[in-house]
Short mmCIF file of C-alpha atoms and ligand atoms in Angstrom, two decimals:
data_model
loop_
_atom_site.label_atom_id
_atom_site.label_comp_id
_atom_site.label_asym_id
_atom_site.label_seq_id
_atom_site.Cartn_x
_atom_site.Cartn_y
_atom_site.Cartn_z
CA MET A 648 139.30 82.66 138.79
CA GLU A 649 135.73 82.12 139.73
CA ASP A 650 135.28 85.91 140.10
CA ASP A 651 136.24 86.41 136.56
CA LEU A 652 133.44 84.41 135.46
CA PRO A 653 130.31 86.40 134.14
CA GLY A 654 127.46 85.86 136.72
CA ILE A 655 124.51 87.53 138.38
CA GLU A 656 124.27 89.03 141.96
CA ARG A 657 122.04 87.68 144.46
CA ASN A 658 122.07 89.18 148.13
CA GLY A 659 125.10 90.93 147.56
CA LYS A 660 126.79 87.62 146.58
CA LYS A 661 128.11 87.16 142.83
CA ILE A 662 126.82 83.92 141.72
CA ASN A 663 128.35 82.18 138.36
CA MET A 664 125.66 80.89 136.12
CA ALA A 665 127.41 77.47 135.97
CA SER A 666 127.05 76.94 139.62
CA CYS A 667 123.61 78.60 139.85
CA ASP A 668 121.17 76.22 141.67
CA GLN A 669 119.01 74.93 138.57
CA THR A 670 115.96 74.41 140.88
CA ASP A 671 115.65 78.03 141.69
CA SER A 672 112.27 79.58 140.92
CA LEU A 673 112.10 82.18 138.29
CA GLN A 674 111.27 84.50 141.16
CA GLN A 675 114.49 83.68 143.03
CA ASN A 676 116.48 83.43 139.68
CA ASP A 677 115.15 86.60 137.92
CA PRO A 678 113.29 88.99 139.95
CA LEU A 679 113.10 91.74 137.36
CA ILE A 680 111.71 89.22 134.70
CA TRP A 681 109.25 87.67 137.36
CA ASN A 682 107.91 90.86 138.52
CA ALA A 683 107.28 92.06 135.01
CA ILE A 684 105.16 88.71 134.44
CA GLN A 685 103.16 89.54 137.66
CA ASP A 686 102.46 93.03 136.54
CA GLU A 687 101.37 91.60 133.34
CA ARG A 688 99.09 89.10 135.00
CA THR A 689 97.51 91.88 137.04
CA ARG A 690 97.19 94.03 133.93
CA GLN A 691 95.42 91.04 131.94
CA LYS A 692 93.05 90.27 134.99
CA GLN A 693 92.21 93.79 135.86
CA GLY A 694 91.72 95.53 132.39
CA LEU A 695 89.34 95.04 129.43
CA GLU A 696 91.43 93.44 126.60
CA LEU A 697 89.84 94.45 123.38
CA ILE A 698 92.61 93.75 120.89
CA ALA A 699 91.20 92.02 118.05
CA SER A 700 93.91 89.67 117.62
CA GLU A 701 94.32 88.46 121.32
CA ASN A 702 92.70 86.08 123.40
CA TYR A 703 93.27 84.26 126.75
CA THR A 704 94.18 80.71 126.00
CA SER A 705 93.25 77.81 128.27
CA ALA A 706 95.27 76.82 131.29
CA ALA A 707 95.62 73.35 129.56
CA VAL A 708 97.33 74.95 126.58
CA MET A 709 99.70 76.81 128.71
CA GLU A 710 100.50 74.13 130.83
CA ALA A 711 101.45 72.20 127.43
CA ALA A 712 103.40 75.20 126.01
CA GLY A 713 105.29 75.53 129.48
CA THR A 714 106.72 72.10 129.49
CA ILE A 715 110.23 70.34 129.11
CA LEU A 716 109.36 70.10 125.63
CA THR A 717 111.03 73.47 125.34
CA ASN A 718 114.45 71.23 125.68
CA LYS A 719 113.65 69.22 122.49
CA TYR A 720 115.19 69.55 119.03
CA ALA A 721 113.14 67.78 116.51
CA GLU A 722 114.02 68.93 113.03
CA GLY A 723 112.28 66.90 110.30
CA TYR A 724 108.78 65.40 110.72
CA PRO A 725 107.25 62.68 112.70
CA GLY A 726 109.00 59.29 111.64
CA ARG A 727 111.67 61.09 109.76
CA ARG A 728 113.83 63.26 112.14
CA TYR A 729 117.09 64.53 112.17
CA TYR A 730 117.84 63.96 116.08
CA GLY A 731 117.47 61.00 118.29
CA GLY A 732 114.97 60.84 121.11
CA CYS A 733 112.13 62.16 119.00
CA GLU A 734 109.80 59.11 120.00
CA PHE A 735 107.59 61.08 122.39
CA VAL A 736 107.46 64.27 120.07
CA ASP A 737 106.65 62.21 117.32
CA VAL A 738 103.44 61.31 118.86
CA ILE A 739 102.55 65.25 119.68
CA GLU A 740 103.28 66.48 116.35
CA ALA A 741 101.43 63.68 114.35
CA GLU A 742 98.34 64.36 116.61
CA ALA A 743 98.66 67.96 116.15
CA ARG A 744 98.45 67.48 112.60
CA LYS A 745 95.50 64.90 112.59
CA ARG A 746 93.42 67.19 114.88
CA ALA A 747 94.05 70.36 112.55
CA CYS A 748 92.98 68.19 109.77
CA ASP A 749 89.84 66.95 111.54
CA LEU A 750 88.87 70.22 112.82
CA PHE A 751 88.97 71.87 109.47
CA GLY A 752 88.19 68.97 107.09
CA ALA A 753 92.04 69.35 105.49
CA GLU A 754 93.72 66.60 103.83
CA HIS A 755 97.19 67.69 105.15
CA ALA A 756 98.40 70.06 108.09
CA ASN A 757 101.63 71.41 108.76
CA VAL A 758 101.89 72.70 112.33
CA GLN A 759 105.45 73.55 112.32
CA PRO A 760 105.26 77.49 111.45
CA HIS A 761 106.32 79.37 114.42
CA ALA A 762 103.62 82.25 113.66
CA GLY A 763 101.30 83.27 110.84
CA SER A 764 104.09 85.21 109.01
CA GLN A 765 105.97 82.28 108.61
CA ALA A 766 102.70 80.37 107.82
CA ASN A 767 102.29 82.66 105.02
CA MET A 768 105.89 82.68 103.98
CA SER A 769 105.94 79.14 103.59
CA VAL A 770 103.12 78.97 101.17
CA TYR A 771 104.89 82.00 99.08
CA LEU A 772 108.17 80.03 99.06
CA THR A 773 106.40 76.93 98.01
CA VAL A 774 104.25 78.59 94.77
CA LEU A 775 106.08 81.65 93.90
CA LYS A 776 109.47 82.71 92.66
CA PRO A 777 111.05 86.10 93.61
CA GLY A 778 109.37 88.71 91.23
CA ASP A 779 106.20 86.69 90.52
CA THR A 780 102.77 88.89 90.88
CA PHE A 781 100.15 88.13 93.74
CA LEU A 782 97.17 89.83 94.59
CA ALA A 783 96.18 90.41 98.12
CA MET A 784 94.21 92.79 100.26
CA ASP A 785 95.65 96.13 101.06
CA LEU A 786 96.88 96.84 104.58
CA ALA A 787 95.35 100.12 104.67
CA HIS A 788 91.91 98.37 104.01
CA GLY A 789 92.30 95.43 106.39
CA GLY A 790 94.87 93.36 104.92
CA HIS A 791 98.22 91.90 106.74
CA LEU A 792 101.76 93.23 106.69
CA THR A 793 102.66 89.80 104.91
CA HIS A 794 100.29 90.58 102.05
CA GLY A 795 102.60 92.65 100.31
CA MET A 796 103.28 95.74 102.31
CA HIS A 797 106.24 97.42 100.91
CA LEU A 798 108.63 97.20 103.89
CA ASN A 799 107.74 93.49 104.38
CA PHE A 800 109.41 90.43 102.84
CA SER A 801 106.33 89.75 100.83
CA GLY A 802 106.57 93.27 99.29
CA GLN A 803 110.12 93.15 98.72
CA LEU A 804 110.30 89.63 97.03
CA TYR A 805 107.20 89.71 95.15
CA ASN A 806 105.17 91.91 92.71
CA ALA A 807 102.27 92.70 95.29
CA ILE A 808 98.93 93.99 93.54
CA HIS A 809 96.50 95.14 96.11
CA TYR A 810 92.53 94.98 96.12
CA GLY A 811 90.44 96.91 98.69
CA VAL A 812 86.91 97.61 99.95
CA SER A 813 84.25 99.70 98.10
CA GLU A 814 84.39 103.43 99.25
CA LYS A 815 80.57 103.24 99.77
CA THR A 816 79.90 99.89 101.52
CA HIS A 817 83.52 99.20 103.00
CA GLN A 818 82.92 95.73 101.93
CA ILE A 819 85.30 93.82 99.61
CA ASP A 820 84.77 95.04 95.93
CA PHE A 821 84.65 91.88 93.95
CA ASP A 822 84.41 93.69 90.82
CA HIS A 823 87.85 95.56 91.53
CA VAL A 824 89.24 92.09 92.45
CA ALA A 825 88.11 90.56 89.41
CA LYS A 826 89.14 93.42 87.20
CA LEU A 827 92.79 93.44 88.99
CA ALA A 828 93.08 89.56 88.42
CA ARG A 829 92.21 89.63 84.72
CA GLU A 830 94.49 92.58 84.25
CA HIS A 831 97.61 91.35 86.30
CA LYS A 832 97.29 87.71 85.84
CA PRO A 833 98.45 86.92 89.37
CA LYS A 834 100.08 83.46 90.12
CA LEU A 835 98.56 83.59 93.63
CA ILE A 836 95.21 85.07 94.94
CA ILE A 837 95.08 85.67 98.72
CA ALA A 838 91.87 86.40 100.73
CA GLY A 839 91.70 86.84 104.31
CA ALA A 840 92.49 90.04 106.39
CA SER A 841 93.60 91.59 109.71
CA ALA A 842 91.00 94.50 110.07
CA TYR A 843 87.67 93.39 108.02
CA PRO A 844 84.67 93.28 110.14
CA ARG A 845 82.50 91.17 107.59
CA GLU A 846 82.35 87.42 106.60
CA ILE A 847 84.68 86.68 103.66
CA ASP A 848 83.12 85.00 100.69
CA HIS A 849 85.93 82.56 100.18
CA PRO A 850 84.02 80.75 96.89
CA LYS A 851 83.65 83.94 95.26
CA PHE A 852 87.33 84.60 95.57
CA ALA A 853 87.90 80.98 94.49
CA GLU A 854 85.84 81.59 91.41
CA ILE A 855 88.06 84.53 90.21
CA ALA A 856 91.22 82.49 90.78
CA LYS A 857 89.87 79.78 88.88
CA GLU A 858 88.98 82.21 86.08
CA VAL A 859 92.51 83.61 85.75
CA GLY A 860 94.32 80.28 86.63
CA ALA A 861 95.77 81.41 89.78
CA ILE A 862 96.65 79.67 92.93
CA PHE A 863 94.26 80.50 95.85
CA MET A 864 95.29 81.16 99.37
CA VAL A 865 93.23 82.13 102.23
CA ASP A 866 94.73 83.70 105.46
CA MET A 867 91.99 82.92 108.05
CA ALA A 868 94.09 83.78 110.90
CA HIS A 869 91.50 86.31 112.60
CA TYR A 870 88.27 84.23 112.13
CA ALA A 871 89.88 80.66 112.27
CA GLY A 872 87.69 80.14 115.37
CA LEU A 873 84.59 81.24 113.75
CA VAL A 874 85.42 78.71 110.84
CA ALA A 875 86.31 75.80 113.40
CA ALA A 876 82.99 76.31 114.89
CA GLY A 877 81.18 76.28 111.68
CA LEU A 878 79.87 79.91 111.79
CA HIS A 879 81.91 81.26 108.97
CA ASN A 880 82.25 79.50 105.53
CA ASN A 881 85.24 77.08 105.41
CA PRO A 882 88.10 78.26 103.08
CA VAL A 883 89.64 74.59 103.30
CA GLU A 884 86.57 73.81 101.02
CA VAL A 885 87.71 76.14 98.14
CA ALA A 886 91.52 77.05 98.62
CA ASP A 887 94.63 75.64 97.68
CA TYR A 888 95.97 76.46 100.91
CA VAL A 889 94.75 78.14 104.22
CA THR A 890 97.26 79.64 106.66
CA SER A 891 96.45 80.67 109.99
CA THR A 892 97.62 81.72 113.50
CA SER A 893 96.28 79.67 116.49
CA HIS A 894 95.85 82.27 118.88
CA LYS A 895 93.27 84.82 117.91
CA THR A 896 89.62 83.49 117.76
CA LEU A 897 91.16 80.02 117.99
CA ARG A 898 92.38 80.68 121.52
CA GLY A 899 95.47 78.48 121.36
CA PRO A 900 98.99 79.15 121.77
CA ARG A 901 100.74 82.09 119.94
CA SER A 902 101.81 80.25 116.58
CA GLY A 903 100.75 79.29 112.98
CA PHE A 904 99.85 76.35 110.84
CA VAL A 905 99.05 75.46 107.08
CA LEU A 906 96.27 73.39 105.67
CA THR A 907 96.53 71.89 102.09
CA LYS A 908 95.58 68.84 99.88
CA LYS A 909 97.74 65.76 99.83
CA ASP A 910 98.98 66.82 96.48
CA ASN A 911 100.59 69.95 97.80
CA ALA A 912 101.88 68.42 101.13
CA LYS A 913 105.36 67.10 100.19
CA ALA A 914 106.18 70.53 98.54
CA LEU A 915 104.83 72.59 101.52
CA ASP A 916 106.63 70.34 104.27
CA ARG A 917 109.87 70.55 102.39
CA THR A 918 109.27 74.45 102.24
CA VAL A 919 108.75 74.80 105.94
CA PHE A 920 111.68 72.30 107.02
CA PRO A 921 114.42 72.48 105.73
CA GLY A 922 113.48 75.70 103.38
CA MET A 923 112.43 78.19 106.02
CA GLN A 924 112.92 77.07 109.39
CA GLY A 925 115.00 74.74 111.80
CA GLY A 926 113.72 73.12 114.55
CA PRO A 927 110.23 73.35 115.37
CA LEU A 928 109.00 74.54 118.82
CA VAL A 929 107.67 71.27 119.98
CA HIS A 930 106.17 72.67 123.20
CA ILE A 931 104.06 75.28 121.15
CA ILE A 932 103.02 72.29 118.74
CA ALA A 933 101.86 70.50 121.89
CA GLY A 934 99.88 73.79 122.88
CA LYS A 935 98.52 73.78 119.32
CA ALA A 936 97.29 70.16 119.79
CA VAL A 937 95.43 70.89 123.09
CA CYS A 938 93.73 73.56 121.36
CA PHE A 939 92.60 71.96 118.14
CA LYS A 940 90.93 69.43 120.38
CA GLU A 941 89.44 72.25 122.66
CA ALA A 942 88.11 73.71 119.40
CA ALA A 943 86.26 70.74 118.44
CA LEU A 944 84.18 70.24 121.18
CA PRO A 945 80.48 71.83 121.51
CA GLU A 946 81.19 74.28 123.83
CA PHE A 947 83.73 76.04 121.64
CA LYS A 948 80.77 76.63 119.35
CA VAL A 949 78.92 78.23 122.02
CA TYR A 950 82.12 80.40 122.66
CA ALA A 951 82.43 81.24 118.92
CA GLN A 952 78.69 82.37 118.68
CA GLN A 953 79.06 84.26 121.79
CA ILE A 954 82.20 86.28 120.28
CA ILE A 955 80.05 87.22 117.33
CA ASN A 956 76.85 88.23 119.65
CA ASN A 957 78.94 90.28 121.84
CA ALA A 958 80.58 91.97 118.92
CA LYS A 959 77.35 92.87 117.53
CA ALA A 960 75.94 94.02 120.81
CA LEU A 961 79.29 96.28 121.57
CA ALA A 962 78.82 97.58 117.92
CA GLU A 963 75.27 98.49 118.60
CA VAL A 964 76.23 100.49 121.82
CA LEU A 965 78.93 102.41 119.88
CA MET A 966 77.11 103.48 116.80
CA ASN A 967 74.10 104.60 119.21
CA GLY A 968 76.84 106.54 121.05
CA GLY A 969 77.81 108.43 117.68
CA ILE A 970 80.74 106.48 116.76
CA GLN A 971 80.77 105.36 112.99
CA LEU A 972 81.80 101.90 112.27
CA ALA A 973 83.48 100.70 109.00
CA SER A 974 80.73 98.86 107.03
CA GLY A 975 78.15 99.84 109.34
CA GLY A 976 78.80 96.87 111.81
CA THR A 977 80.21 93.67 112.20
CA ASP A 978 79.88 89.80 111.17
CA ASN A 979 82.65 88.60 112.98
CA HIS A 980 84.76 89.22 116.05
CA LEU A 981 85.69 92.67 115.63
CA MET A 982 84.80 96.44 114.44
CA LEU A 983 86.70 99.19 113.18
CA ALA A 984 85.52 102.35 114.89
CA ASP A 985 85.92 105.80 113.05
CA VAL A 986 86.89 108.26 116.10
CA THR A 987 87.21 111.27 114.02
CA ALA A 988 83.49 111.98 113.84
CA ILE A 989 83.56 112.67 117.68
CA GLY A 990 86.76 115.08 117.35
CA LEU A 991 89.39 112.26 118.09
CA THR A 992 92.47 110.56 116.33
CA GLY A 993 93.16 106.74 116.68
CA LYS A 994 96.02 107.44 118.75
CA ILE A 995 94.18 109.69 121.20
CA ALA A 996 91.54 107.26 121.59
CA GLU A 997 93.75 104.36 122.20
CA GLU A 998 95.91 106.20 124.70
CA ALA A 999 93.10 107.60 126.34
CA LEU A 1000 91.47 104.19 126.56
CA ASP A 1001 94.66 102.43 127.73
CA ARG A 1002 94.70 104.97 130.70
CA ALA A 1003 91.28 103.83 131.85
CA GLY A 1004 92.17 100.23 131.69
CA ILE A 1005 90.71 99.44 128.20
CA THR A 1006 93.06 97.95 125.85
CA VAL A 1007 92.52 98.45 122.07
CA ASN A 1008 94.75 99.49 119.04
CA LYS A 1009 94.83 102.15 116.87
CA ASN A 1010 94.02 101.37 113.22
CA MET A 1011 93.46 102.94 109.75
CA ILE A 1012 89.90 102.69 108.49
CA PRO A 1013 89.30 102.41 104.61
CA TYR A 1014 89.88 105.40 102.70
CA ASP A 1015 91.80 106.95 105.76
CA GLN A 1016 93.19 110.40 105.07
CA ARG A 1017 95.34 110.18 108.00
CA LYS A 1018 98.81 108.17 108.63
CA PRO A 1019 99.22 104.50 110.40
CA LEU A 1020 100.88 106.14 113.51
CA ASP A 1021 97.87 108.29 113.95
CA PRO A 1022 94.93 107.02 112.14
CA SER A 1023 91.37 107.75 112.12
CA GLY A 1024 90.14 104.56 114.07
CA ILE A 1025 90.59 102.22 116.50
CA ARG A 1026 90.15 98.20 116.07
CA ILE A 1027 88.16 96.62 118.87
CA GLY A 1028 87.34 92.66 119.23
CA THR A 1029 85.66 90.86 121.54
CA ALA A 1030 87.28 87.36 121.56
CA ALA A 1031 89.16 87.86 124.90
CA LEU A 1032 86.34 89.27 127.15
CA THR A 1033 84.02 86.66 125.50
CA THR A 1034 86.42 83.69 127.06
CA ARG A 1035 85.86 85.59 130.71
CA GLY A 1036 82.32 84.82 130.08
CA MET A 1037 81.19 88.17 129.43
CA LYS A 1038 77.97 88.50 127.21
CA GLU A 1039 75.63 91.00 125.71
CA GLU A 1040 74.67 92.60 128.93
CA GLU A 1041 78.25 93.02 129.92
CA MET A 1042 79.03 94.54 126.47
CA LYS A 1043 76.79 97.35 127.15
CA LYS A 1044 78.46 98.33 130.07
CA VAL A 1045 82.07 97.97 128.23
CA GLY A 1046 80.44 99.99 125.46
CA ASP A 1047 79.32 102.91 127.86
CA TRP A 1048 82.89 102.89 129.41
CA ILE A 1049 84.54 103.35 125.99
CA LEU A 1050 82.03 105.91 125.00
CA THR A 1051 82.58 107.76 128.68
CA VAL A 1052 86.29 108.08 128.00
CA LEU A 1053 86.14 108.81 124.43
CA LYS A 1054 83.92 111.86 125.10
CA SER A 1055 86.31 113.26 127.77
CA PRO A 1056 89.89 111.88 126.93
CA GLU A 1057 92.07 114.20 128.81
CA ASP A 1058 89.60 114.44 131.84
CA ALA A 1059 91.62 112.77 134.61
CA SER A 1060 88.61 112.54 136.94
CA VAL A 1061 86.69 110.58 134.34
CA THR A 1062 89.61 108.10 133.58
CA GLU A 1063 90.00 107.62 137.39
CA LYS A 1064 86.23 107.04 138.00
CA VAL A 1065 86.15 104.45 134.84
CA ILE A 1066 89.21 102.78 135.67
CA GLY A 1067 87.84 102.01 139.22
CA GLU A 1068 84.65 100.57 137.91
CA ILE A 1069 86.68 98.34 135.72
CA HIS A 1070 88.91 97.13 138.28
CA GLU A 1071 85.86 96.29 140.65
CA PHE A 1072 83.84 94.98 137.66
CA THR A 1073 86.53 92.55 136.27
CA LYS A 1074 86.96 90.99 139.66
CA ASP A 1075 84.02 88.74 138.78
CA TYR A 1076 85.44 87.62 135.40
CA SER A 1077 88.14 85.01 136.18
CA VAL A 1078 90.93 84.61 133.51
CA PRO A 1079 92.36 81.01 132.74
CA GLY A 1080 95.52 80.56 134.17
CA ILE A 1081 95.11 83.45 136.46
CA ASP A 1082 92.15 82.57 138.59
N1 LIG B 2016 99.45 91.51 114.12
C1 LIG B 2016 98.21 90.67 114.21
C2 LIG B 2016 96.96 91.51 114.07
O1 LIG B 2016 96.95 92.29 115.15
O2 LIG B 2016 95.95 91.55 113.65
C3 LIG B 2016 98.19 90.04 112.70
O3 LIG B 2016 99.35 89.19 112.97
#
């Protein structure tokens, strides 16, 4: 009978999951997954992580996110749950909400959205009806999938109108935003971007939204850490809703949250649960609470300033090496490099850098003539390397390695030399939770 049950093999012996020793470590229980995690640890430690939306979260955040809280269902909100045994997770969620409000000066926070897409969806479902019009940044100019891309729910459910950046400056063209707003009378205007290297003027957007009677939402996912540190203007002061992820410049666990005014709190909360999600991920909410506490510390301000300093330093090395950057530089944590000027495409550049231990992502640049799967550019961000303690001096080395690889993308001896140097170099820069 036992032999008929589904099970796993260990040391040639079939073990039924029902009788599997629950105290076994991951290494013993599931070596394939364990080994892949070890390989990823090594990759994260040895390489140069320059994906603009990634970061290394703290050991404390990881500890909170990896706890027994993952076992608990807690549909509802603190004090009003649909499950028993929520007295301790209530403490955690109530504190996460309070810390988010304190950090950004918000009246209300919902910390249950599982990710940035859900945070955005929760606002759309709260304020829009299917078929309603919203105005947001074009994906090809730096916007996000959930800002109305045609294959995304946001582009399928709603009438998305897109603004972009000026062809000349690569900066948001506010005359165009205002023109589209007057013409289309959107119910919602969205500011915020995933691949825009400049500080966004939220008050200017708010003015346009007010003029046309639109609700104003800011998706600050990429630059939330810079806002928390007071280095970029705070959208909470001018927007009706602010959505974010917690894992990019904010350096928390991978997740989302929404900030709004007290008057919108009830409608938003009802949309998140039961409107859009079931049980919140309490272990991740605990990680977010820890992240909000860390981001309120004076050290975080120093960290966030260093992210910007590093981005500017790296931008300069790349531009001096003949690479064109969209908008001619950066005010934040990222830059968009047009690699066609040096005879490459974004795909070739991404792959060549990957082989050399430098991780970036291919990206469209404004007014790109190429396609998303092989665009003209790469997106480069400095939040993760800054967490490892790297400063302007190190950015010069990083920039030189990038240029060396991009100048000889197919030369295996160059790749080998660079990856060797990078593996030696990164030994001196710790990664939280690894060493
Ligand atoms: N996918 C993220 C990024 O890389 O920017 C945004 O959600």
